[in-house]
PDB file of C-alpha atoms in Angstrom:
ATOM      1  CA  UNK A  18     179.538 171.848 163.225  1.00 74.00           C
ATOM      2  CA  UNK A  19     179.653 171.711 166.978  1.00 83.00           C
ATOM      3  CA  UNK A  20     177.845 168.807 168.515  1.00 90.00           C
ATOM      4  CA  UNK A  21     175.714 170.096 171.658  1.00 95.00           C
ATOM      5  CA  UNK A  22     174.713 167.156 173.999  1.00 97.00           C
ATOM      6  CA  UNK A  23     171.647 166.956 175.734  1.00 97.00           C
ATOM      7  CA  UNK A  24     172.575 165.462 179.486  1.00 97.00           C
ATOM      8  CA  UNK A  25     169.595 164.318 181.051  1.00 94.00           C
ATOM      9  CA  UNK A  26     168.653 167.756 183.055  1.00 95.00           C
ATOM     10  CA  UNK A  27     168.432 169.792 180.026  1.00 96.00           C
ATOM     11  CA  UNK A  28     166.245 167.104 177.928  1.00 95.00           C
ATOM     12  CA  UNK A  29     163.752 167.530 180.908  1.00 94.00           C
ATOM     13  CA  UNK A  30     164.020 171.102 180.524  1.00 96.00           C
ATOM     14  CA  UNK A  31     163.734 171.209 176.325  1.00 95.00           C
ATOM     15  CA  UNK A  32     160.581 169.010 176.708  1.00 93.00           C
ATOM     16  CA  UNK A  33     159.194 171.609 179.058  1.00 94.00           C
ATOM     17  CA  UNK A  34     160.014 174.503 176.065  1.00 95.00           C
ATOM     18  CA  UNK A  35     162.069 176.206 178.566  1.00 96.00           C
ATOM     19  CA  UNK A  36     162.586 179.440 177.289  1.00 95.00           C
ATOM     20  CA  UNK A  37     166.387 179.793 177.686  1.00 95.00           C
ATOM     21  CA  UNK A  38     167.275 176.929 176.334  1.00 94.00           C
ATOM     22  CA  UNK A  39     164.356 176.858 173.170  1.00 92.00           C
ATOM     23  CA  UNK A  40     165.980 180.193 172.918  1.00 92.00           C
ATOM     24  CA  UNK A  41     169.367 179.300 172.447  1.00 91.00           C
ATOM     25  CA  UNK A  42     168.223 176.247 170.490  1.00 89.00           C
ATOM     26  CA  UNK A  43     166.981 179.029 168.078  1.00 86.00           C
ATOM     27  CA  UNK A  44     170.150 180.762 167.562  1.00 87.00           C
ATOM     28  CA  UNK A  45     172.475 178.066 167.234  1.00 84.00           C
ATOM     29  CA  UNK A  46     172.481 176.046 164.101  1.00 78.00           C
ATOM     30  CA  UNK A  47     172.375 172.527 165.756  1.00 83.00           C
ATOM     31  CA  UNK A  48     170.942 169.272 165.639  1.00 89.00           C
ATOM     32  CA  UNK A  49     169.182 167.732 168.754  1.00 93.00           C
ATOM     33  CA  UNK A  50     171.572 165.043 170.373  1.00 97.00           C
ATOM     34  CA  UNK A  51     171.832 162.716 173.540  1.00 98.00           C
ATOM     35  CA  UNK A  52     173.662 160.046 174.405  1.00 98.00           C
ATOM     36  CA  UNK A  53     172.057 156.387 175.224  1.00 98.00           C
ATOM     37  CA  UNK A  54     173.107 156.919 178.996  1.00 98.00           C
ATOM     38  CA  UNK A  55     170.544 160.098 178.750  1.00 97.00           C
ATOM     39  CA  UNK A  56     167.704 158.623 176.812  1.00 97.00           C
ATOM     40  CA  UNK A  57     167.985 154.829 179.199  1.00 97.00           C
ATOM     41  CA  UNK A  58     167.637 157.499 182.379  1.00 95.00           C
ATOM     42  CA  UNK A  59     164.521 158.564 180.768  1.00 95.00           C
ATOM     43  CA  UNK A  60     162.870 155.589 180.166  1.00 96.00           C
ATOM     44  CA  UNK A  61     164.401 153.806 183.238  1.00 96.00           C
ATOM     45  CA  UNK A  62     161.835 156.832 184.836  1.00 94.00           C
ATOM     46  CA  UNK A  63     158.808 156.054 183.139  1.00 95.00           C
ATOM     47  CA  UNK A  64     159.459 152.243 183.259  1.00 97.00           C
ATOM     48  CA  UNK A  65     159.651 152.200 186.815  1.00 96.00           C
ATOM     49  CA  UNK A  66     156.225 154.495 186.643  1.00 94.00           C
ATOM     50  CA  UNK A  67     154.352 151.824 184.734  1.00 95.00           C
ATOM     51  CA  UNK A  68     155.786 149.210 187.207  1.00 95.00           C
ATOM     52  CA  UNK A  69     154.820 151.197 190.486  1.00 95.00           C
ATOM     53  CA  UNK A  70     150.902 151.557 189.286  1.00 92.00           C
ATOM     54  CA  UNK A  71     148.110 149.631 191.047  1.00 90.00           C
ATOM     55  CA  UNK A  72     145.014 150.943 189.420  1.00 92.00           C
ATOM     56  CA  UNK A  73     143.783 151.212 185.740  1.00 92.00           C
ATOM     57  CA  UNK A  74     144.038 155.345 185.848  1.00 91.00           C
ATOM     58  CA  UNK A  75     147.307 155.715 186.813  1.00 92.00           C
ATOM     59  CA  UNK A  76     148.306 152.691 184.765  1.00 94.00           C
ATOM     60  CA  UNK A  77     146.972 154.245 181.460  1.00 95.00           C
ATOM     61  CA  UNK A  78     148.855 157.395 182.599  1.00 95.00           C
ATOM     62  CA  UNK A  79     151.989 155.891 182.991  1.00 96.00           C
ATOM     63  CA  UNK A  80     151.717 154.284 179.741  1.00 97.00           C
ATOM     64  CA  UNK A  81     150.980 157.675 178.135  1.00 96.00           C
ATOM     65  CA  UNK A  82     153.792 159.129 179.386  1.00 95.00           C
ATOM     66  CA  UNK A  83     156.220 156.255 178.396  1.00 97.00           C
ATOM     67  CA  UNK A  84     154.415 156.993 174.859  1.00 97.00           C
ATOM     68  CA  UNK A  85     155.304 160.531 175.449  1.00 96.00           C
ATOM     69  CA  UNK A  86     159.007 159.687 176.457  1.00 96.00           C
ATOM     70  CA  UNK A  87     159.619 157.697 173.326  1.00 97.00           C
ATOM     71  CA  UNK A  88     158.222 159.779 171.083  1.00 96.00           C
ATOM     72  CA  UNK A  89     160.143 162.981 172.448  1.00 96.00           C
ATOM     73  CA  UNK A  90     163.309 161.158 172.163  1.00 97.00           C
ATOM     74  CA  UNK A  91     163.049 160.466 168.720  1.00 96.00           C
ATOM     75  CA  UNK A  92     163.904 163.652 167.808  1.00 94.00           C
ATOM     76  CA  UNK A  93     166.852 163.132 168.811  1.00 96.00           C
ATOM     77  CA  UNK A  94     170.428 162.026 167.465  1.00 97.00           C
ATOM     78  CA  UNK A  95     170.823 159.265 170.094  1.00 98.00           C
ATOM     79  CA  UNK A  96     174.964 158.999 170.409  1.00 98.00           C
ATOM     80  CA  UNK A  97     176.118 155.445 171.519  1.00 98.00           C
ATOM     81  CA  UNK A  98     178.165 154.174 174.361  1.00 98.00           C
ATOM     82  CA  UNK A  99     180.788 152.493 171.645  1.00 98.00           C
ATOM     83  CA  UNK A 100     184.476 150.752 171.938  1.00 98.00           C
ATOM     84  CA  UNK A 101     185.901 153.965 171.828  1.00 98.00           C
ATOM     85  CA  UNK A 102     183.473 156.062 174.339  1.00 98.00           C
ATOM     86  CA  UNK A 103     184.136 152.503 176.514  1.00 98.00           C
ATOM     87  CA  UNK A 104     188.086 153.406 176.101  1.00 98.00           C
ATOM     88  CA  UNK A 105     187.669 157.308 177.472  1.00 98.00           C
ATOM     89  CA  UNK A 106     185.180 156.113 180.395  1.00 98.00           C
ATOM     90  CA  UNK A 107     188.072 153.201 181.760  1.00 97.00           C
ATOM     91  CA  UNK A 108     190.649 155.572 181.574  1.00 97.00           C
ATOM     92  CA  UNK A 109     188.675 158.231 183.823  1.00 97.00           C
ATOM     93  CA  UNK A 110     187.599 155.635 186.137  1.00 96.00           C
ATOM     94  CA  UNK A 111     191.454 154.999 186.332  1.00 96.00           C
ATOM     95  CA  UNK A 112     192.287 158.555 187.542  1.00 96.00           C
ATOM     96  CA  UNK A 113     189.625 157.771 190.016  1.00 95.00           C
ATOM     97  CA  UNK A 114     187.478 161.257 188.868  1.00 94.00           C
ATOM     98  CA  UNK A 115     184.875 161.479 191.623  1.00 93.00           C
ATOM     99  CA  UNK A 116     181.950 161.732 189.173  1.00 96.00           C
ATOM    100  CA  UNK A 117     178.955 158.740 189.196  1.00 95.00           C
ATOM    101  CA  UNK A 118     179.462 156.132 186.808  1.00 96.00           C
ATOM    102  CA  UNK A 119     176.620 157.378 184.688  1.00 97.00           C
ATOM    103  CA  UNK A 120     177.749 160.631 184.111  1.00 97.00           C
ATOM    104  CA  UNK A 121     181.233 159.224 183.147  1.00 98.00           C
ATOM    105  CA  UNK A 122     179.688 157.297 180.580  1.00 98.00           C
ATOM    106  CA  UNK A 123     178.159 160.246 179.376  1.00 98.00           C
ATOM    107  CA  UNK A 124     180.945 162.345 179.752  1.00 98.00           C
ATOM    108  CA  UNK A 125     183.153 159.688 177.574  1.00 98.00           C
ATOM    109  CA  UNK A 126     180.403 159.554 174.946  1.00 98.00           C
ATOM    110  CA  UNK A 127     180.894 163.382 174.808  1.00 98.00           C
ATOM    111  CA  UNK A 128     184.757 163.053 174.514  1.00 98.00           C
ATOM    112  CA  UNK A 129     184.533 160.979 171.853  1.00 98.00           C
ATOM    113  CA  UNK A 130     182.230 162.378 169.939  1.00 97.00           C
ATOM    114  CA  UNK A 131     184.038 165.622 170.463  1.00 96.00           C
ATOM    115  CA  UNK A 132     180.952 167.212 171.544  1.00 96.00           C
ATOM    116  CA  UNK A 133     179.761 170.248 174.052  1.00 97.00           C
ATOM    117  CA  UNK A 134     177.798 168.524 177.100  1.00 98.00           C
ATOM    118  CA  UNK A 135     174.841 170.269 178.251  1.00 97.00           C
ATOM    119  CA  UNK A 136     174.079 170.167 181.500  1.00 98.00           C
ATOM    120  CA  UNK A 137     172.940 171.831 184.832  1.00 97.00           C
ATOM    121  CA  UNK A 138     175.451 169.887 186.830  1.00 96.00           C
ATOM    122  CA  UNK A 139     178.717 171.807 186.391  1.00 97.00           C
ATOM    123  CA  UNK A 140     180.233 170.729 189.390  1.00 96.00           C
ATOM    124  CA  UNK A 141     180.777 167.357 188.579  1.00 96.00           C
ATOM    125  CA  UNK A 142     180.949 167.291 184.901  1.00 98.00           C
ATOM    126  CA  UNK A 143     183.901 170.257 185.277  1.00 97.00           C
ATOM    127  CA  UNK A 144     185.996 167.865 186.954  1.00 97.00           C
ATOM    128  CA  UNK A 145     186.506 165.265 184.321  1.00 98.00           C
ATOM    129  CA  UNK A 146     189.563 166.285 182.107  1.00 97.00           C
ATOM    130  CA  UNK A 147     189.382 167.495 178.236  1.00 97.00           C
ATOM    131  CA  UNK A 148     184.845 167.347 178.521  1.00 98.00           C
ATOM    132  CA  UNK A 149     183.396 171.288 177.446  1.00 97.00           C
ATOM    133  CA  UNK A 150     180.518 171.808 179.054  1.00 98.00           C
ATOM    134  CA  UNK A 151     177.644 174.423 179.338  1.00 97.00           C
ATOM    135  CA  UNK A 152     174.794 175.195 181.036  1.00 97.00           C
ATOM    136  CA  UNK A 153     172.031 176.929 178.427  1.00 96.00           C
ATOM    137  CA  UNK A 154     169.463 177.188 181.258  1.00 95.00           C
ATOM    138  CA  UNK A 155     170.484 180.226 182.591  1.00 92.00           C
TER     139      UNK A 155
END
């Protein structure tokens, strides 16, 4: 079975029951996967929301989100940045791929895993050798 990767866009998206993607979701016989790169630029989000609040309401808020957060991404098959996803990522920083350092990691985490990245951002994930990509929001 094909392993379809949640990149961080189309998380946001799935947790919003955006229709294309619950759609395809609903055709294709797959299980719900991200990488840690995805799910620490999730919480990374709602951490820093917790940290930025100066009153009790927006405090509690945050902290219902972050419950929110965690909760949504434990649905998820959370794929690891291992030896061998480690290997891929210093080999495309060698060919000096103009891609972010994040989304190499998760594009490496994706190579190794042999998996189909989902994501919005095409432009940059195209450009890293061997990594399948689609975009399901369309």
């Amino acid at each position: 079975m094909t392993a379809y990767i949640f990149d961080t866009d189309h998380l946001s998206l799935y947790g919003r029951n955006h229709l294309s993607i619950v759609t395809r979701l609903g055709t294709t016989q797959t299980q719900l996967i991200t990488t840690v790169i995805n799910a620490e630029e999730q919480l990374r989000g709602r951490l820093a929301q917790v940290a930025a609040t100066n009153d009790e309401a927006k405090e509690i808020t945050a902290y219902q989100w972050l419950t929110e957060t965690i909760t949504f991404l434990s649905q998820f098959q959370i794929l690891p940045y291992d030896i061998t996803a480690q290997a891929i990522y210093r080999s495309l920083k060698a060919q000096r791929i103009r891609v972010g350092s994040q989304d190499l990691r998760i594009a490496s985490i994706a190579l190794a895993n042999k998996g189909i990245l989902l994501t919005r951002n095409l432009r940059d994930f195209e450009k890293v050798p061997g990594l399948l990509v689609q975009d399901w929001s369309v």
